Each structure stands twice: as C-alpha cells, then as structure tokens.
Short mmCIF file of C-alpha atoms and ligand atoms in Angstrom, two decimals:
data_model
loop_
_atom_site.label_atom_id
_atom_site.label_comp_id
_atom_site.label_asym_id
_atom_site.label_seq_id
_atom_site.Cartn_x
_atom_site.Cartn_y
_atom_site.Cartn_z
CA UNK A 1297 6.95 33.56 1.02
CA UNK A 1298 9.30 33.23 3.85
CA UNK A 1299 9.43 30.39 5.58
CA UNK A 1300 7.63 31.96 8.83
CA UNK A 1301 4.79 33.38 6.83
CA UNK A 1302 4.19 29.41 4.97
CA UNK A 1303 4.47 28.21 8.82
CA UNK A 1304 1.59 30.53 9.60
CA UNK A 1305 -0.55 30.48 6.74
CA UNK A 1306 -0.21 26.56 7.08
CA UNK A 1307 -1.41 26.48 10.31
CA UNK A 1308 -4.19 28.80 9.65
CA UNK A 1309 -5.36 27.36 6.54
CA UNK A 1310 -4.56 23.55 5.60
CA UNK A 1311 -5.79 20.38 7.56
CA UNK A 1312 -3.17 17.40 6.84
CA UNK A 1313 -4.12 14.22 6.36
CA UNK A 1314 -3.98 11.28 8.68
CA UNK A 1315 -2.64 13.98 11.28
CA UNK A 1316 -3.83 14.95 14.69
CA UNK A 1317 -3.40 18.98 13.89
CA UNK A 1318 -2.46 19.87 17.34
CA UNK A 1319 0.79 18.09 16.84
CA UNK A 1320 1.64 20.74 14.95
CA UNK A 1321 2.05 23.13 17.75
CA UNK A 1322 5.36 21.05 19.13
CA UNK A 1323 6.52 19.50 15.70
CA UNK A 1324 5.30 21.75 12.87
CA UNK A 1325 5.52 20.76 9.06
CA UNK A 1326 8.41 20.54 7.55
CA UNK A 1327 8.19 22.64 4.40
CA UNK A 1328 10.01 20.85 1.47
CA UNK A 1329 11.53 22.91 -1.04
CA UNK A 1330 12.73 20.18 -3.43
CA UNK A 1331 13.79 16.90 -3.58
CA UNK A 1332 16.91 15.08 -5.27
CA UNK A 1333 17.03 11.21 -5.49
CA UNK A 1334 15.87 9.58 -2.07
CA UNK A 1335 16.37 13.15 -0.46
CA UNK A 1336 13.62 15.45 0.72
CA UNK A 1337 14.94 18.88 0.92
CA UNK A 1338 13.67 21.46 3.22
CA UNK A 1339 13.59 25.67 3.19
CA UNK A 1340 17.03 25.23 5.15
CA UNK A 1341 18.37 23.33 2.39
CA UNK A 1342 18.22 20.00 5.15
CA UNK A 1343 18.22 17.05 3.56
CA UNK A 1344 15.87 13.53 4.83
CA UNK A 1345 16.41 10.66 3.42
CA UNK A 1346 12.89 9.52 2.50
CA UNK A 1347 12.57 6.14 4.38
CA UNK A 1348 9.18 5.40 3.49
CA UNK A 1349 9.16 6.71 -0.24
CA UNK A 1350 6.54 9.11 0.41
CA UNK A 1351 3.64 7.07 1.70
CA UNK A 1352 4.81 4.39 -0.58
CA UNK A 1353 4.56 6.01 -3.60
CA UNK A 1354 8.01 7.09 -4.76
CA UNK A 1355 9.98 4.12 -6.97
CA UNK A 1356 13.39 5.53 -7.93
CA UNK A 1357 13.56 9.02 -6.32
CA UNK A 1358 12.24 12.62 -5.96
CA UNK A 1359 13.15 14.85 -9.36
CA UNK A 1360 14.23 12.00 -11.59
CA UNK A 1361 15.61 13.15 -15.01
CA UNK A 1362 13.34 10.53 -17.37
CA UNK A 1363 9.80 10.75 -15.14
CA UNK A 1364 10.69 15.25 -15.49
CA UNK A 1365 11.12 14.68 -18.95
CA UNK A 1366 8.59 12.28 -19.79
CA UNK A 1367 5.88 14.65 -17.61
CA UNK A 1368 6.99 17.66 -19.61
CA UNK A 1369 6.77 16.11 -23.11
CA UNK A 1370 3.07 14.91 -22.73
CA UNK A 1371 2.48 18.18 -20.95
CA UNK A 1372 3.57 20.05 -24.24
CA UNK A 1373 0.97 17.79 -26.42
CA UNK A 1374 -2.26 17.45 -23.88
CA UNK A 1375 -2.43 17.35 -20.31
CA UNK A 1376 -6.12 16.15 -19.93
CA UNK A 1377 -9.06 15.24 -21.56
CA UNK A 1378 -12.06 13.51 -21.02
CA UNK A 1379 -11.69 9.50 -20.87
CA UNK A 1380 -15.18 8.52 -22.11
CA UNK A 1381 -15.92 8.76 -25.71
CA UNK A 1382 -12.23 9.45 -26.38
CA UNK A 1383 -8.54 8.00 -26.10
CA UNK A 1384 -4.93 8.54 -25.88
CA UNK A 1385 -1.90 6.52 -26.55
CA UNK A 1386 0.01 6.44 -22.98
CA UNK A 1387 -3.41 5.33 -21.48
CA UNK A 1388 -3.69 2.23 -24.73
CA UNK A 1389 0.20 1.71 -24.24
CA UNK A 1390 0.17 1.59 -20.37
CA UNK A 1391 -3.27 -0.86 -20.55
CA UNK A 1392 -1.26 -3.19 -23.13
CA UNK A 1393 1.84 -3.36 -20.82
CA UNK A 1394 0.07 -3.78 -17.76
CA UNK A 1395 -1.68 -7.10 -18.77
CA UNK A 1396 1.73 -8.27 -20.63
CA UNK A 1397 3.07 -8.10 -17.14
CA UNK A 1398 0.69 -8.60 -14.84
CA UNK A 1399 -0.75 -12.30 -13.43
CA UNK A 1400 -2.48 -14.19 -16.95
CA UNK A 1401 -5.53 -13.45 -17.87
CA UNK A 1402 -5.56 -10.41 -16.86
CA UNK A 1403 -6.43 -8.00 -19.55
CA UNK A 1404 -8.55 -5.52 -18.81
CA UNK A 1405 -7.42 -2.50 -17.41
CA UNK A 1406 -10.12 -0.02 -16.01
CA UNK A 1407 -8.36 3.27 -14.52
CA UNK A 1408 -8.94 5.22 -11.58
CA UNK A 1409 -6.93 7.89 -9.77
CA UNK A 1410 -6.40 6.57 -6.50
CA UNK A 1411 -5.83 3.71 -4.74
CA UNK A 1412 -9.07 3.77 -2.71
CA UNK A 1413 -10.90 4.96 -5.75
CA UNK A 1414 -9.40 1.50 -7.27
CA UNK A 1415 -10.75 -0.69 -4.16
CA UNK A 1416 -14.19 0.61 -4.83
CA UNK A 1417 -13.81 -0.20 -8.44
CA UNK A 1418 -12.71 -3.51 -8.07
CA UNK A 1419 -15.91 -3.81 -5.01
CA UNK A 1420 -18.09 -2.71 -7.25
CA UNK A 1421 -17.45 -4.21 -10.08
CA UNK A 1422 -17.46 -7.29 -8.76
CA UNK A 1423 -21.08 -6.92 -7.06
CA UNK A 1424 -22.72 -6.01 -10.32
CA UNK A 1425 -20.77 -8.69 -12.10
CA UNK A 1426 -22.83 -11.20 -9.79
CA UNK A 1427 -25.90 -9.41 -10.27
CA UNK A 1428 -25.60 -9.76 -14.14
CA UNK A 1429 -24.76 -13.06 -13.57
CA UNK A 1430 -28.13 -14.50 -12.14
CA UNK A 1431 -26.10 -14.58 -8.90
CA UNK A 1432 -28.02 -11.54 -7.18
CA UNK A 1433 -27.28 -13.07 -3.87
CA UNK A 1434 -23.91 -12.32 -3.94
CA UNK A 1435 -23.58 -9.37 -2.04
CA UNK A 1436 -21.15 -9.39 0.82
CA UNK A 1437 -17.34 -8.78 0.91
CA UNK A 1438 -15.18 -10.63 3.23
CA UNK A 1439 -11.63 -9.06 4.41
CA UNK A 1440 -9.07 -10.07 7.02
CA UNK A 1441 -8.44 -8.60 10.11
CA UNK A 1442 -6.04 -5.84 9.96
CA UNK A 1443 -6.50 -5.31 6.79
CA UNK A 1444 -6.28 -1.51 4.74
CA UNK A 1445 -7.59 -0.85 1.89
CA UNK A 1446 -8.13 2.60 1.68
CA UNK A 1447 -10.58 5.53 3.35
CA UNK A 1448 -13.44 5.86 1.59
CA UNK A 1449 -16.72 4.09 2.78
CA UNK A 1450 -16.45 1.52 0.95
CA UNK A 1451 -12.67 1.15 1.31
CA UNK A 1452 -13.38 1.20 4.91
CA UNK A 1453 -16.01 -0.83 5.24
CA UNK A 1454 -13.39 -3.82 4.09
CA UNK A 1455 -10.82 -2.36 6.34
CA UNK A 1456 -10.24 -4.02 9.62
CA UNK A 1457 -7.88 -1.20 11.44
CA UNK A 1458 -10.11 0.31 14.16
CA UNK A 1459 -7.89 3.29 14.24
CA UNK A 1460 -8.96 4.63 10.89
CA UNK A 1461 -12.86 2.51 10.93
CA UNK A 1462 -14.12 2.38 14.69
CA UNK A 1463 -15.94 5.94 14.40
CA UNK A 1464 -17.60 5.58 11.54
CA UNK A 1465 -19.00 1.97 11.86
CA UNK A 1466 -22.68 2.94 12.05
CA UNK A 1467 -22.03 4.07 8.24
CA UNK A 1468 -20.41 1.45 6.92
CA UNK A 1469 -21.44 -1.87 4.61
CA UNK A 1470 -22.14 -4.53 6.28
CA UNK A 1471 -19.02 -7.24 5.38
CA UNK A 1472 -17.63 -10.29 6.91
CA UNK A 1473 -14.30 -10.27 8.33
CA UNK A 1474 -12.17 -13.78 9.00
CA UNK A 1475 -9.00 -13.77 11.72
CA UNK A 1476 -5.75 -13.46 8.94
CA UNK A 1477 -2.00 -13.92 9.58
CA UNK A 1478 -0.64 -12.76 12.20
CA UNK A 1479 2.89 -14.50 11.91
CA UNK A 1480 4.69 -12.74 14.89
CA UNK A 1481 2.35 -13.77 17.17
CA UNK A 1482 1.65 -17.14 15.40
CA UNK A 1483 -1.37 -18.85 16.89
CA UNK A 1484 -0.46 -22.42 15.91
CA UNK A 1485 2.94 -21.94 17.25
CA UNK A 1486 4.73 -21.35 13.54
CA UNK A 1487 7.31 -19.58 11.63
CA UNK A 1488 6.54 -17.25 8.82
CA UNK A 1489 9.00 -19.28 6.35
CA UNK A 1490 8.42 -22.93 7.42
CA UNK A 1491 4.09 -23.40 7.95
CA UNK A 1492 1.03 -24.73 5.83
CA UNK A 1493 -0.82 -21.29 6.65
CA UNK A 1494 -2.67 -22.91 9.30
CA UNK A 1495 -4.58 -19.57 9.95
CA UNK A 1496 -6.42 -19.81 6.53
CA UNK A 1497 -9.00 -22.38 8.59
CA UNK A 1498 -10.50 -19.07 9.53
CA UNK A 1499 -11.18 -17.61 5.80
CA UNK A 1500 -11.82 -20.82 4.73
CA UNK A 1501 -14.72 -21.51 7.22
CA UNK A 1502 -16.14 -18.30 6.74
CA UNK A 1503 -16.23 -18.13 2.96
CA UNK A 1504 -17.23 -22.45 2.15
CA UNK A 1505 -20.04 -21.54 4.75
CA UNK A 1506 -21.28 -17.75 3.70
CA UNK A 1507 -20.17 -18.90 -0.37
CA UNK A 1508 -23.70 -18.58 -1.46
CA UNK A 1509 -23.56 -14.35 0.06
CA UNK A 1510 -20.01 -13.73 -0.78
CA UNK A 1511 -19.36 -11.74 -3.80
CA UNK A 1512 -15.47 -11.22 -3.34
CA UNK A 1513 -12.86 -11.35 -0.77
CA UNK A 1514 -10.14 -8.28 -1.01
CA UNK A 1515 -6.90 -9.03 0.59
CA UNK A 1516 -3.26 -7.57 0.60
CA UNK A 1517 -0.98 -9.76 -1.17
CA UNK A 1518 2.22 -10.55 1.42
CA UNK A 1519 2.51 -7.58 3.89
CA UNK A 1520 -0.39 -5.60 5.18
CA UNK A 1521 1.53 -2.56 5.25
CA UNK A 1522 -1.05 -0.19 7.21
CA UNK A 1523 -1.50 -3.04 10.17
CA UNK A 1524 2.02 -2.70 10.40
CA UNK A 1525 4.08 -4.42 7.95
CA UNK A 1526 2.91 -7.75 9.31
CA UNK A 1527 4.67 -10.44 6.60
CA UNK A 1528 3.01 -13.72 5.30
CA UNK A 1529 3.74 -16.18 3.34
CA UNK A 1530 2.50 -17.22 -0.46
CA UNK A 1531 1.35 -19.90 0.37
CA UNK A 1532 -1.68 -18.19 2.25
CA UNK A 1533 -2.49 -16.70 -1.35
CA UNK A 1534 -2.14 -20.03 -3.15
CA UNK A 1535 -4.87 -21.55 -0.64
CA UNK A 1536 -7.19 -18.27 -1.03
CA UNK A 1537 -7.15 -19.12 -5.03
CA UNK A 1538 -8.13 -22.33 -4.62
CA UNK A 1539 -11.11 -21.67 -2.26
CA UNK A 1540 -12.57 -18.64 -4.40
CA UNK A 1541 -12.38 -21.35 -7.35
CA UNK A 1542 -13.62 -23.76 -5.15
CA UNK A 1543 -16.82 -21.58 -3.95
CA UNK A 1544 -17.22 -19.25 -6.93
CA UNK A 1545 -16.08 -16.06 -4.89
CA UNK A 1546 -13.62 -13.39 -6.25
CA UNK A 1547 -10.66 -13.28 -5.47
CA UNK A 1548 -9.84 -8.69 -5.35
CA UNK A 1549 -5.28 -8.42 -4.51
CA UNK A 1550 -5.13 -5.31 -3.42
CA UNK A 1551 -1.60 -4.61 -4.32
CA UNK A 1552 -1.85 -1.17 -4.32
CA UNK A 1553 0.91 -0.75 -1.81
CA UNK A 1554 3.26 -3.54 -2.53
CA UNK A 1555 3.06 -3.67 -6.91
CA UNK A 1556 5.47 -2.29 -8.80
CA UNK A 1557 8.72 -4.33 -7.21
CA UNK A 1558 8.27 -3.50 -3.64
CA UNK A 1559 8.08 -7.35 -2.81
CA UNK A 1560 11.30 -7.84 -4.80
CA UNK A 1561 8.65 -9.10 -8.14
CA UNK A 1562 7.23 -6.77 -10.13
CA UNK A 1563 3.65 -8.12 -8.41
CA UNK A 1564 3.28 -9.66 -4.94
CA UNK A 1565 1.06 -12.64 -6.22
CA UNK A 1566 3.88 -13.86 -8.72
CA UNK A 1567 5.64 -14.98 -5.46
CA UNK A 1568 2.57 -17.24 -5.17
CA UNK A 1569 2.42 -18.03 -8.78
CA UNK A 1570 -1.61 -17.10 -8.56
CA UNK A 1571 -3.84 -14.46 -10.54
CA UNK A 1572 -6.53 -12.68 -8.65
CA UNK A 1573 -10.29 -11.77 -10.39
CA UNK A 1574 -9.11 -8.27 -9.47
CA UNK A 1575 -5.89 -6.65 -9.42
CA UNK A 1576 -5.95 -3.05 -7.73
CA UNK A 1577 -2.44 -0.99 -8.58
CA UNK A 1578 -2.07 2.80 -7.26
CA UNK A 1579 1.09 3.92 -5.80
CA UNK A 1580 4.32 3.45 -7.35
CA UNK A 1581 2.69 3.49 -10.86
CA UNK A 1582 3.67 7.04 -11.77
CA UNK A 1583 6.78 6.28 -9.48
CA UNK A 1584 5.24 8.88 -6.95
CA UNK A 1585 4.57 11.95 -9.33
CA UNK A 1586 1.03 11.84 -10.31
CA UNK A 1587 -2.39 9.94 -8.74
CA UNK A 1588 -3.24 6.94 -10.93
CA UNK A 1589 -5.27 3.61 -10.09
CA UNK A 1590 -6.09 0.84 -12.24
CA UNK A 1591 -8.21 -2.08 -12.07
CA UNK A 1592 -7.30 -5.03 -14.05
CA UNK A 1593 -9.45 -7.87 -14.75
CA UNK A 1594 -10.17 -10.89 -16.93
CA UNK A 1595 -12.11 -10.87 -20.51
CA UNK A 1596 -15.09 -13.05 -18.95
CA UNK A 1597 -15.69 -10.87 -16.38
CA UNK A 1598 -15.97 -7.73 -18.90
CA UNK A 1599 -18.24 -9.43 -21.11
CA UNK A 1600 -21.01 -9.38 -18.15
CA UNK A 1601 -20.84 -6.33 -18.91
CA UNK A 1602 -20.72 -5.97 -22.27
CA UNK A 1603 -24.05 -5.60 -24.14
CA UNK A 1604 -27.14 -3.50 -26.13
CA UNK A 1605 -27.38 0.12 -23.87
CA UNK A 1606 -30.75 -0.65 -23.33
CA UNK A 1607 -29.74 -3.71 -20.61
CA UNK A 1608 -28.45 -1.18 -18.82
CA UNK A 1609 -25.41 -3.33 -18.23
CA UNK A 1610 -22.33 -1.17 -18.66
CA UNK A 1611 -20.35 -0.11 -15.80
CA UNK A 1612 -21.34 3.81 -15.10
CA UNK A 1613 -18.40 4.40 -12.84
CA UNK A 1614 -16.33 7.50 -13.39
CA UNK A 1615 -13.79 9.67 -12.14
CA UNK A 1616 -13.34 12.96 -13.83
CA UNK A 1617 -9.63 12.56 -13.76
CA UNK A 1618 -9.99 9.18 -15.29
CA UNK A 1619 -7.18 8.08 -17.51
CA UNK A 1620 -5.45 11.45 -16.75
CA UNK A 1621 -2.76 11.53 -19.83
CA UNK A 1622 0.23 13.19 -17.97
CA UNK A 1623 0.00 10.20 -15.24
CA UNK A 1624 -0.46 7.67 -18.09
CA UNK A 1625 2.62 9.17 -19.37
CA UNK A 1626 4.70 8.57 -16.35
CA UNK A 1627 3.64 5.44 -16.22
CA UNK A 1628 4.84 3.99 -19.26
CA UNK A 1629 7.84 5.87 -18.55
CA UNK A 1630 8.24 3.56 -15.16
CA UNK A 1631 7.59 0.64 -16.70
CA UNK A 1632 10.44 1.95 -19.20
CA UNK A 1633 12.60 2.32 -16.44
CA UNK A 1634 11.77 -0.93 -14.49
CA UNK A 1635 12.82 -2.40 -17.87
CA UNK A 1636 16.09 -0.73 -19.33
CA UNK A 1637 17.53 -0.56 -15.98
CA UNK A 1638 16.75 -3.74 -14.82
CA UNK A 1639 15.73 -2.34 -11.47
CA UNK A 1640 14.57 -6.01 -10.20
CA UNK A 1641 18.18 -7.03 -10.62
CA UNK A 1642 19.40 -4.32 -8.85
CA UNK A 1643 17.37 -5.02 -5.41
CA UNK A 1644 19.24 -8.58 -4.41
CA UNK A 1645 22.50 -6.59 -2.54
CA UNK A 1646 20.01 -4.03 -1.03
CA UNK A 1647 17.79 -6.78 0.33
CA UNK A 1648 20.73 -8.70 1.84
CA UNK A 1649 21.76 -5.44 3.31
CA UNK A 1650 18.70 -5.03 5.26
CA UNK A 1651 18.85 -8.66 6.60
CA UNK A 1652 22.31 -7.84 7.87
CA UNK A 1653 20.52 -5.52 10.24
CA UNK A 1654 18.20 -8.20 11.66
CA UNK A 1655 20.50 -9.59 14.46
CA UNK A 1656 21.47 -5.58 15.10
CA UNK A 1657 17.82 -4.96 15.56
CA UNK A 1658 16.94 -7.71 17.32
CA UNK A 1659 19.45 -7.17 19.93
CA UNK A 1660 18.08 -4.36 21.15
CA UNK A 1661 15.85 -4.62 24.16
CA UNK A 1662 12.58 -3.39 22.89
CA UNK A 1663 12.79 -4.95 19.18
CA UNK A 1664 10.40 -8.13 19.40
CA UNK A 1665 10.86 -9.00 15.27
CA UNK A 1666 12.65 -7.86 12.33
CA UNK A 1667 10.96 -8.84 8.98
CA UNK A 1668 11.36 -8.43 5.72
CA UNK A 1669 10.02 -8.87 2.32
CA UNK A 1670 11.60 -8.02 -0.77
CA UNK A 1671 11.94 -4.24 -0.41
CA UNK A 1672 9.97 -3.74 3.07
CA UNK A 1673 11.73 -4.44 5.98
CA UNK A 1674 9.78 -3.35 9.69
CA UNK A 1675 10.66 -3.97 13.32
CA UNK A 1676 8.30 -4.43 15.56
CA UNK A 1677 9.15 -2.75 19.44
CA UNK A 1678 7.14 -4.62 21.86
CA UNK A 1679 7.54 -3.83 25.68
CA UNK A 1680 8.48 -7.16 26.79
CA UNK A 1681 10.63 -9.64 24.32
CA UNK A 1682 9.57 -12.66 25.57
CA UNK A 1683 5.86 -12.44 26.06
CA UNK A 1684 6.10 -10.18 23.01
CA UNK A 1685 3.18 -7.52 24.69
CA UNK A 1686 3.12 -4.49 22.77
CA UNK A 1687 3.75 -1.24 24.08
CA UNK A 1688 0.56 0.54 24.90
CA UNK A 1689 -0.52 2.96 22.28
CA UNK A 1690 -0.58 5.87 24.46
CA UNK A 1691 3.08 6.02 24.46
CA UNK A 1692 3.12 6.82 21.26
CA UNK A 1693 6.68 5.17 20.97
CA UNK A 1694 6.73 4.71 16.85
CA UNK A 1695 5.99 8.59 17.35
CA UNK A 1696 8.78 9.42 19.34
CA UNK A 1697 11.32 7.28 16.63
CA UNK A 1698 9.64 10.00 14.05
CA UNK A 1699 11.43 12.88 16.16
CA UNK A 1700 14.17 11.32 16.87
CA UNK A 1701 14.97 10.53 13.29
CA UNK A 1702 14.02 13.14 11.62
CA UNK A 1703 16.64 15.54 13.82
CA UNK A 1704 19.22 12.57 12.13
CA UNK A 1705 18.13 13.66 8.92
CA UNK A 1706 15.51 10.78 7.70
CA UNK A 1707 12.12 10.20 7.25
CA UNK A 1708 10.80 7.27 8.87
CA UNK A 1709 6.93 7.23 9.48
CA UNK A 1710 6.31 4.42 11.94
CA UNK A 1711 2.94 2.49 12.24
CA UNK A 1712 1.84 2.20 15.98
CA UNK A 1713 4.88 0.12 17.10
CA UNK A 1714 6.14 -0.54 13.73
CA UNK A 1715 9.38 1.21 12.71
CA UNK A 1716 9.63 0.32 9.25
CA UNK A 1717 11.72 0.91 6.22
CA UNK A 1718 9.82 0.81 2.38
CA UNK A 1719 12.66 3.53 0.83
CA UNK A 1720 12.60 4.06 -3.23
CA UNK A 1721 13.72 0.87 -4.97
CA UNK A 1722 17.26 2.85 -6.14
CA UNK A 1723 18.52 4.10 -2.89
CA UNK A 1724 21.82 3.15 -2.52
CA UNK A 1725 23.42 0.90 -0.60
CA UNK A 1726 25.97 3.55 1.95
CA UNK A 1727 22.15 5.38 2.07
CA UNK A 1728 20.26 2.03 3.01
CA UNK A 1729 22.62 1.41 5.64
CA UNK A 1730 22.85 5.25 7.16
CA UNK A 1731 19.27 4.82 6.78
CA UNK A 1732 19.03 2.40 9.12
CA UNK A 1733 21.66 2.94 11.58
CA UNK A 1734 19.44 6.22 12.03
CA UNK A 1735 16.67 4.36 12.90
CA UNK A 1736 18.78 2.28 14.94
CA UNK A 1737 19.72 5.43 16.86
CA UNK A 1738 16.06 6.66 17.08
CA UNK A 1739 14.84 3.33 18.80
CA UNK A 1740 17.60 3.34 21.59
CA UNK A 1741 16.83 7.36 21.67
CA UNK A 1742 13.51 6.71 22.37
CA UNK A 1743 13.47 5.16 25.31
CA UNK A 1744 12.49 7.02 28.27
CA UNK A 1745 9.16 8.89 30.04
CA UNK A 1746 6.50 9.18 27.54
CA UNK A 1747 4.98 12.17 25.49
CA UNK A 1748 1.58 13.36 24.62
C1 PLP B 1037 -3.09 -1.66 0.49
C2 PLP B 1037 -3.68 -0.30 0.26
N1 PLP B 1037 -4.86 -0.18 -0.37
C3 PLP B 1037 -5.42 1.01 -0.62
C4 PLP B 1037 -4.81 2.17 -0.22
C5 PLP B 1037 -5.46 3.49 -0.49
O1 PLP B 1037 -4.77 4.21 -1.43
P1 PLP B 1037 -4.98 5.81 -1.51
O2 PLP B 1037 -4.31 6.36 -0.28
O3 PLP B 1037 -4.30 6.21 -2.77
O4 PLP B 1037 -6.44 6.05 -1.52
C6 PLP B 1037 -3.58 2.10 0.46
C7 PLP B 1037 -2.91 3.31 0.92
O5 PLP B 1037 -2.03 3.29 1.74
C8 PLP B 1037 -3.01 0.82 0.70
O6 PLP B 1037 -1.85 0.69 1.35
#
C-alpha cells in the first residue's frame, strides 16, 4: 500500500479513539512503519521520540530484542487458549511474581485484558464480596474528583473528568464523588512536599458518614494522569488506608497507569508503605506489546467466594481473552527485565535530569508548575502566572504544543493544558533532554492567535 492509498483508506474506514475525526482533515495520522527503542518511525523513515510511551504503555522501548523473542517463543508453543477449566505456566509464573512483588497480602491475581476491564473487576468484585458478606447494603463507590479510571460504564461512572463522562451521565451508576488533591491550586494554602493532606477532610466526611452504603473507594495512587498529571503526596494514601480500615470500606489503587516503575517504585503505594483491597495493573505489564489486566487481591476476600456451586458464589466474570498466554509471556519477560537490568536503579540520573528543567520551564511566561514524580514529569500552562487561571479550553493550547512538536520530531500528547512527559523508563539521558528542549520549543512556539 502506498502511503496515499493507507491515508485514504484510513480516512474512509477507521474511527480513532479519543479523537475528534475531523482533525484529521488538517493533521492526518501519522502512519508508523516501525519503531526502534523510544523511536516511532514513520513511512518517511521520520523518527518521534515517543514522549508519552504510547498512552503509557511502553516500558523500555518499541521492538525490544528480549519482549520479540520472548513473544515469538510462546507463539511457537500456544498462542491462546481458553482460561477456565485450563492453565498455562506464564499465566501461574506471572500470578506468583506479581504477589511476591506487589503490596503484602496480596495474592490473588484475577486477569483481565484491559485496564478498564480491570476497574470493573476490581468494582465488581468488591460489590458481591459485600453481598456474600451479609453486608448487602454496601453498594456505592466513592471516587475523587478528576479522577480516570477507564471508559466503560462502569469505569466511567467512577470517573470524575466531564470531558470523557458529562454525555453519558443519564447512563451511569449512581456513585459518590469527594473534592481530592488538587496541589497546584492548594485550597489550604500548601505545598505538595511539606502538608498533612488537609484535602482528605473531604473523603473522609463523605465515606465515615455514607460507611454503612460504601462498598469501595477507587483512587489513583500519586498522579491522576488523565486530569492532567496533577501530583500528590503519600501521605493522602496512608490516611485513605486508615479510614477504609476504620469504616470497613475497600480500599481499589488503580495503578493501572503509574505500576510497573513509572513512580520511580515498582508500585505507587510502596511510596506510602500501604496495600490496597484491590490492586488494578494494565499498561506497562507487557511493556506495551500486548493488552493484559490483572486484579490482585487478598486470600480473605477470595474465600467469600469460594464455596459448593450450588451457593452460587463464584465470580462468573470473563473475558474471552482472559489469561491470553502470549501477553502472560511478555510479562514475565518484563518482570525479567525490571530484574536483571536493574531498571529501578537506572531511573535516579534521568529523574534529576528532568528536575533540571523545572526552573527552565518555569521561566517561561505561560508555565504556572512543573511537577514531577518518579518518571512523570508535566507542566502545567496557565494564562496568567500569578492568579494561576487556566487557559480556556477552546484554545486548544496543549493541542497546538502536539503540532509544534511533532514537526521537531517527538511525540508529546498533552492533556488540556498539561504538556507532560511519561517516556519509556530506558530512554536515555541526551534523548530525555532533546526531549524536552522540544517541548520547550513547542510551548514558546505556541503562543499566538488560536486554532480550531
Ligand atoms: C488510571 C487509569 N485507569 C484505567 C485506565 C483504562 O485503561 P484502558 O485504556 O486499558 O482501558 C487508564 C487508561 O489510561 C488509566 O490511566
């Protein structure tokens, strides 16, 4: 196919995802031939560094020798076969090292093949545990504001980001949602690295008063990366912990974006030295090759379930792809990696990198924050410094830094006003900073009238 004739067929055919299609008639898609490392690689043999790993998902680059190798091997045994009634080793192996590394007592591992998929596992799961509990009440999830955890109704229905919800409201379950962090515009007048979490007065009032409803509350560990990379501190998770315990409420980490070392720890509660009821992983798990979701959870919680058919207490949820042997494989073969190459190690110069761009950042006129955690870093362009208003939506400015950089030769996929930079945890260090002196360039580039 030449590269006119994918162009058309493309726009005659496929519907992207999260994409207004009519975009397409001023930018079209860039058709990727290959990839090599952190680079994306298009028909014309350009090359974009891939500042947001893919929607998250890529750990240590596009076309990597062991994840190629370790795809093809299982490929030559079995590729898929059904999950229920039957077993394979790379699902057993990757169940065993998940709960070795994962928060204690977690050590159940129920798998999915997607991260929204995951969230509704994890909702679900927790309802019925309730309802086999002599706890039937229990029926109501509570999320934060801003919060993403996925598109699917129930995924959305604990989402708090109008953008993707607002429409379909009329469809959705009926949850409670409590103001979260919102460190760059602190409230109570804080700093990220120095408060008490004064904002969890809101969750806290909500779930001691609703306890006796509330089934679980679902939050993203650290960074809710869809809101915008908005930061906060452990210590918000630590307090969480202590009021599920408190009022016998779940406690569901979605850390299906930042697991799997983005946070600088292999898992974003660590930092908080807490374990969650629920622990949803997607993403990086197959190091961006394959879909795969697990839910892990503790041994009490599976024996609610656990019982004579005839109770009718087993947990009928199933995916067809469940367990999917050529993503199991890849993901042993990550956790492989993460291990022989001592990846964790590696991140500590990278992450001091990226805070030697804060004062850079932050000097330029339209940059209200720079923030980082671990692996993450975002900057937040606000249209006046001080009062720290954001630009209005409709001029599409994290849009505009899109353009701008990808004509430097990177992908960066900003989030409203949110440049932000989540690249695979083994990008290098002269890449890391080209990466961001592009984006540099793409912020002061776009300045100017707005676009449609
Ligand atoms: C925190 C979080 N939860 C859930 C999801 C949904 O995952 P998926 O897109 O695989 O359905 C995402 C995706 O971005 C996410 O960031």
């Amino acid at each position: 196919m030449t590269k006119g004739e994918l162009l058309r067929l493309d726009r005659r055919h496929v519907w992207h995802p999260c994409t207004q299609e009519k975009d397409h008639e001023l930018l079209p898609p860039i058709p990727i031939e290959r990839g090599d490392g952190v680079y994306l690689i298009d028909l014309d043999g350009r090359r974009y560094i891939d500042g947001v790993s893919s929607w998250w998902v890529n750990l240590f680059g596009h076309n990597h020798p062991r994840l190629n190798r370790a795809l093809q091997e299982q490929a030559g045994k079995i590729a898929h076969h059904i999950f229920a009634g039957f077993t394979h080793q790379p699902a057993v192996e990757l169940a065993s090292r998940l709960c070795a590394l994962a928060p204690e007592g977690l050590n159940r591992v129920f798998f999915a093949d997607n991260g929204s998929a995951a969230v509704e596992v994890a909702l679900k799961m927790s309802f019925q545990f309730w309802q086999q509990s002599g706890r039937a009440e229990k029926v109501r999830f509570v999320s934060i504001h801003e919060a993403y955890h996925g598109e699917t109704v129930g995924a959305l229905s604990v989402g708090g980001c109008d953008l993707y919800r607002e429409i379909y409201r009329p469809i959705l379950l009926d949850t409670f949602q409590a103001q979260g962090p919102d460190c760059f515009r602190c409230p109570y007048g804080k700093h990220r690295d120095h408060c008490e979490a004064e904002c969890f007065e809101h969750l806290e009032r909500l779930v001691t008063e609703r306890r006796h409803e509330i089934a679980a509350v679902i939050i993203e560990p650290l960074i809710q990366g869809a809101a915008g990379m908005r930061i906060y501190p452990p210590i918000y998770l630590r307090k969480l912990r202590a009021l599920c315990d408190a009022c016998q409420v779940h406690y569901i980490a979605d850390e299906i974006a930042v697991g799997f070392g983005r946070t600088g720890r292999m898992f974003a509660n660590q930092h908080a030295g807490v374990a969650p009821d629920f622990l949803c992983l997607s993403k990086g798990i197959t190091g961006g090759y394959m879909p795969l979701s697990v839910v892990l959870t503790r041994d009490d919680i599976y024996a609610a379930f656990y019982d004579d058919y005839a109770t009718l207490k087993a947990f009928l949820h199933s995916h067809s792809y469940t367990g999917n042997a050529l993503a199991c494989a890849l993901a042993v073969e990550v956790l492989n990696i993460f291990e022989q190459e001592n990846i964790l190690e590696f991140l500590k110069p990278k992450m001091a990198l990226l805070d030697a761009f804060a004062s850079k950042f932050e000097g330029l006129p339209e940059v209200g924050e720079f923030r980082r955690c671990g692996m993450v870093a975002a900057v937040e362009l606000v249209r006046d410094k001080r009062s720290r208003e954001p630009f209005p939506w409709q001029q599409r400015r994290g849009y505009r830094v899109y353009r701008k950089a990808l004509q430097d030769g990177a992908l960066l996929r900003p989030l409203g006003n949110v440049v932000y930079f989540m690249p695979p945890l083994t990008i290098d260090e002269a890449v890391l900073e080209e990466l961001l002196e592009i984006a540099y360039r793409a912020i002061e580039g776009s300045r100017g009238r707005a676009e449609g």
